[in-house]
Coordinates of C-alpha atoms and ligand atoms in Angstrom, one line a residue:
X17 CA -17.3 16.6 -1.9
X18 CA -16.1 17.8 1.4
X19 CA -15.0 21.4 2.1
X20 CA -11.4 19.9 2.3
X21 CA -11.2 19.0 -1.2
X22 CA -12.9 22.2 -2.7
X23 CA -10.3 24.6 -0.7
X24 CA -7.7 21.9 -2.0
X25 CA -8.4 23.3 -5.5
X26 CA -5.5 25.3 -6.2
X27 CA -3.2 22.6 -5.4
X28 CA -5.1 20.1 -7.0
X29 CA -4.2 18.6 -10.3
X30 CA -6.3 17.4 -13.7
X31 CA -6.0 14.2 -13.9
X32 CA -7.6 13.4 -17.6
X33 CA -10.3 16.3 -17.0
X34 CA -10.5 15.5 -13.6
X35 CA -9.7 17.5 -10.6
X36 CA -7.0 15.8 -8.3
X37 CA -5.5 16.5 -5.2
X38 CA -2.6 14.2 -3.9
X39 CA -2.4 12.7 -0.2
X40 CA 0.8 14.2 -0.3
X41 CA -0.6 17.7 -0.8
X42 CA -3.2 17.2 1.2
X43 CA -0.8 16.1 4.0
X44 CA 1.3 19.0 3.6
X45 CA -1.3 21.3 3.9
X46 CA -3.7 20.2 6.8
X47 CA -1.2 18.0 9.3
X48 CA 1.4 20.4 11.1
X49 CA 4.9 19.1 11.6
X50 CA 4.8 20.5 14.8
X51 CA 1.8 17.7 15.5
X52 CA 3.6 14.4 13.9
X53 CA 7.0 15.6 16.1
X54 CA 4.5 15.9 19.1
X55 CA 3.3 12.8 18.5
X56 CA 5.6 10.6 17.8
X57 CA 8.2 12.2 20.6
X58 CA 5.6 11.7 23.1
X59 CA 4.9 14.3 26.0
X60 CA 7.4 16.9 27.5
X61 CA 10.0 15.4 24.2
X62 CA 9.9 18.6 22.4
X63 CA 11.1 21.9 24.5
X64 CA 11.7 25.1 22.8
X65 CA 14.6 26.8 21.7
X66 CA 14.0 30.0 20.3
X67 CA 12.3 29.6 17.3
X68 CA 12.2 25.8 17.3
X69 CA 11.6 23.0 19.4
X70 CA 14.3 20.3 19.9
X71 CA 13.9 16.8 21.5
X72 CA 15.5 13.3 20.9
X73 CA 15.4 12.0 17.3
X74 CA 11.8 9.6 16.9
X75 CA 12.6 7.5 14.1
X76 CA 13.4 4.2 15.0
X77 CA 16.6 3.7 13.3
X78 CA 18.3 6.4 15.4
X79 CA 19.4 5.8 19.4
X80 CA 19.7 9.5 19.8
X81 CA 21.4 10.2 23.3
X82 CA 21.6 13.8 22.9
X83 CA 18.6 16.1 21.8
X84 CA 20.0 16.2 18.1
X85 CA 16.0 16.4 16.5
X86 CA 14.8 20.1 15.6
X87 CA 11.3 20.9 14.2
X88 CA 10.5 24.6 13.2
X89 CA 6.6 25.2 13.3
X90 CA 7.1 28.4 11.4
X91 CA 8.4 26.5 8.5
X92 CA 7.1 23.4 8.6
X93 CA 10.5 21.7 8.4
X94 CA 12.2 19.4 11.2
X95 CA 16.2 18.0 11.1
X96 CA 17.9 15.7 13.2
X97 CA 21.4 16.9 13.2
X98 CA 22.1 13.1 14.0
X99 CA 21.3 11.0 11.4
X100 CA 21.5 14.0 8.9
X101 CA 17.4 13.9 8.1
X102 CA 15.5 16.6 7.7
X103 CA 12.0 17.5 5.5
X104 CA 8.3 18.1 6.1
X105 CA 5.7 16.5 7.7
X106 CA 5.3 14.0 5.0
X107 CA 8.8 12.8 5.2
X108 CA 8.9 12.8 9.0
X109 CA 6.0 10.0 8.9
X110 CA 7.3 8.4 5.9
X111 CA 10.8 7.9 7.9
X112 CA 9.1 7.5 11.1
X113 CA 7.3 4.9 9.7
X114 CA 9.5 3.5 7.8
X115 CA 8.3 4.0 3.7
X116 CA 10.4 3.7 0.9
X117 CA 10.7 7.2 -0.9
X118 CA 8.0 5.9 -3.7
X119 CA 5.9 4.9 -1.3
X120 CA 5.5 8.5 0.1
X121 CA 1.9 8.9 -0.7
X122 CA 0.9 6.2 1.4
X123 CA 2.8 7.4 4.1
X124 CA 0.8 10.5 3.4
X125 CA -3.0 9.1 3.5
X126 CA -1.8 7.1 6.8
X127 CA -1.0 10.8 8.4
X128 CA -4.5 12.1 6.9
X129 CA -5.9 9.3 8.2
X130 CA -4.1 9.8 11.9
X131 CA -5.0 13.4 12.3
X132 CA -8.8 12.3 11.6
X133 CA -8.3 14.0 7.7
X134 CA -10.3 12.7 4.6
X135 CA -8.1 11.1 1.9
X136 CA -8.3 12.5 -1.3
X137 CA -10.0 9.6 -3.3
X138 CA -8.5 8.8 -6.8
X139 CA -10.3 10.3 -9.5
X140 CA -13.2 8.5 -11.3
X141 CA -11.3 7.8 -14.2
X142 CA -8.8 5.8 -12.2
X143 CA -11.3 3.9 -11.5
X144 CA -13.3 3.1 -14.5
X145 CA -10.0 2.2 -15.9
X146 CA -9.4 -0.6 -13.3
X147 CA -13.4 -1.3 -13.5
X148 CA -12.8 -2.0 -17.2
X149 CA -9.3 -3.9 -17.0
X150 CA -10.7 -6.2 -14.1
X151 CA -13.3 -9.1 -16.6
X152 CA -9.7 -9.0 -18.4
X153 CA -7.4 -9.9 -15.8
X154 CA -9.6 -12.1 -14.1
X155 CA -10.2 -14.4 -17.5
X156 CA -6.1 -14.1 -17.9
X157 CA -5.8 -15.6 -14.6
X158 CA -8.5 -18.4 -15.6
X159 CA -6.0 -19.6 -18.1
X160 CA -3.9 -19.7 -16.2
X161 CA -5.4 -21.9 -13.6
X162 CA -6.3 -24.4 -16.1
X163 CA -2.8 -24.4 -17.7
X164 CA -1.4 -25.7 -14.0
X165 CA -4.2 -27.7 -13.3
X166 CA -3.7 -30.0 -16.1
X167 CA 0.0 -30.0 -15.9
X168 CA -1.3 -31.0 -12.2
X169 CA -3.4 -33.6 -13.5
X170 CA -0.9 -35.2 -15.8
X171 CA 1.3 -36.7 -12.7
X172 CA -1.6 -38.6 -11.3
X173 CA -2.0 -40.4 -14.5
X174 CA -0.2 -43.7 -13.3
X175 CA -2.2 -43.2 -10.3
X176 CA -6.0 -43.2 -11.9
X177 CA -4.7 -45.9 -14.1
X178 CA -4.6 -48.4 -11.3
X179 CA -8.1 -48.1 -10.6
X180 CA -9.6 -50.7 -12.5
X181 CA -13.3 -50.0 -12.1
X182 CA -14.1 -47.6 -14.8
X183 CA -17.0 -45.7 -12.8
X184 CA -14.8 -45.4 -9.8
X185 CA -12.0 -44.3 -12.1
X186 CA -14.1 -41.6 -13.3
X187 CA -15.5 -40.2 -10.5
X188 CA -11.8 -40.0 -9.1
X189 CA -10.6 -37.8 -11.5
X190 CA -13.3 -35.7 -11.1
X191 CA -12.4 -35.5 -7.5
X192 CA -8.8 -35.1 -8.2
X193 CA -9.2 -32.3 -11.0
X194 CA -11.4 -30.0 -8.3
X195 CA -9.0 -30.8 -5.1
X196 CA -6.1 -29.8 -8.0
X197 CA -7.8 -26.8 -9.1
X198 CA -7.5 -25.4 -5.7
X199 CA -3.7 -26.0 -5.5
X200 CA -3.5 -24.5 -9.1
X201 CA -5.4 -21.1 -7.8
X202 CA -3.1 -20.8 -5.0
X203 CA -0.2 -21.4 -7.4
X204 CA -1.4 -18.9 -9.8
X205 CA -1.7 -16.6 -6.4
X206 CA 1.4 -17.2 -5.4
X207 CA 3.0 -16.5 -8.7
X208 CA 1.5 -13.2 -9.1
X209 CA 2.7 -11.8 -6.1
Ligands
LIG3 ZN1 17.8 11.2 13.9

């Protein structure tokens, strides 16, 4: 383990026995705001202002004509007095980059990953449990491949019927039922999107 995750420790969490920290932790506590604003207002968009710095809002959804975005290093907070948005460094990206609020902690690994950060790994147990869930799901979606294949296979019936030759008759089907089998693994795909 890096020397990231073992000065993480206090923050971390047990996860079933196991030691956790969260991207969104992590973020918090290794990428400045003041870094993320920098960034993603691009140089000389920040000036300072006593104890903040203020610029024209970043996020995409805001055409900010006046300075209206603030970000205050010392408290690791910004607000755009705009569009009425505010938070840390975590919710700048995740706005920035357009996240839905559950999908904050991918927002977070994505700033990790920016700022050259390690991203705290899920914890072995995780793991094992999808490890172990995996022979399951796979043989689930086998079933489910045949189910469509031979649903598949019934409207071509009238079709192999025609062929009088019972070889060739045979060997179509075989054809057929493999060429259908792909179509039924992309429907099964699809369906389980
Ligand atoms: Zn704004």
């Amino acid at each position: 383990m890096s020397s990231i995750h073992q000065a993480g420790e206090t923050r971390s969490q047990r996860y079933q026995g196991v030691s956790y920290t969260r991207p969104i932790d992590e973020a918090k506590r290794l990428v400045p705001v003041m870094d993320q604003a920098d960034r993603l207002c691009g140089p000389g968009g920040l000036r300072r202002v006593g104890k903040e710095w203020v610029g024209r809002c970043p996020l995409p959804d805001h055409e900010d004509r006046s300075p209206s975005f603030t970000v205050n290093p010392e408290k690791g907070v910004w607000f755009c007095h705009g569009c009425l948005r505010g938070g840390d460094v975590v919710e700048l990206a995740r706005h920035a980059w357009g996240y839905h609020e559950r999908e904050a902690h991918v927002a977070a690994a994505y700033l990790l990953m920016e700022f050259g950060h390690e991203v705290p790994q899920r914890p072995p147990a995780w793991f094992r449990k999808q490890e172990r869930q995996q022979p399951i799901r796979r043989a689930l979606e086998e079933v489910k491949v045949r189910s469509v294949q031979r649903r598949l296979m019934r409207l071509f019936k009238p079709y192999l019927a025609r062929i009088e030759d019972a070889d060739e008759r045979h060997d179509e089907a075989l054809r057929l039922w493999e060429d259908i089998g792909k179509v039924a693994r992309l429907v099964v795909k699809a369906a389980s999107r």
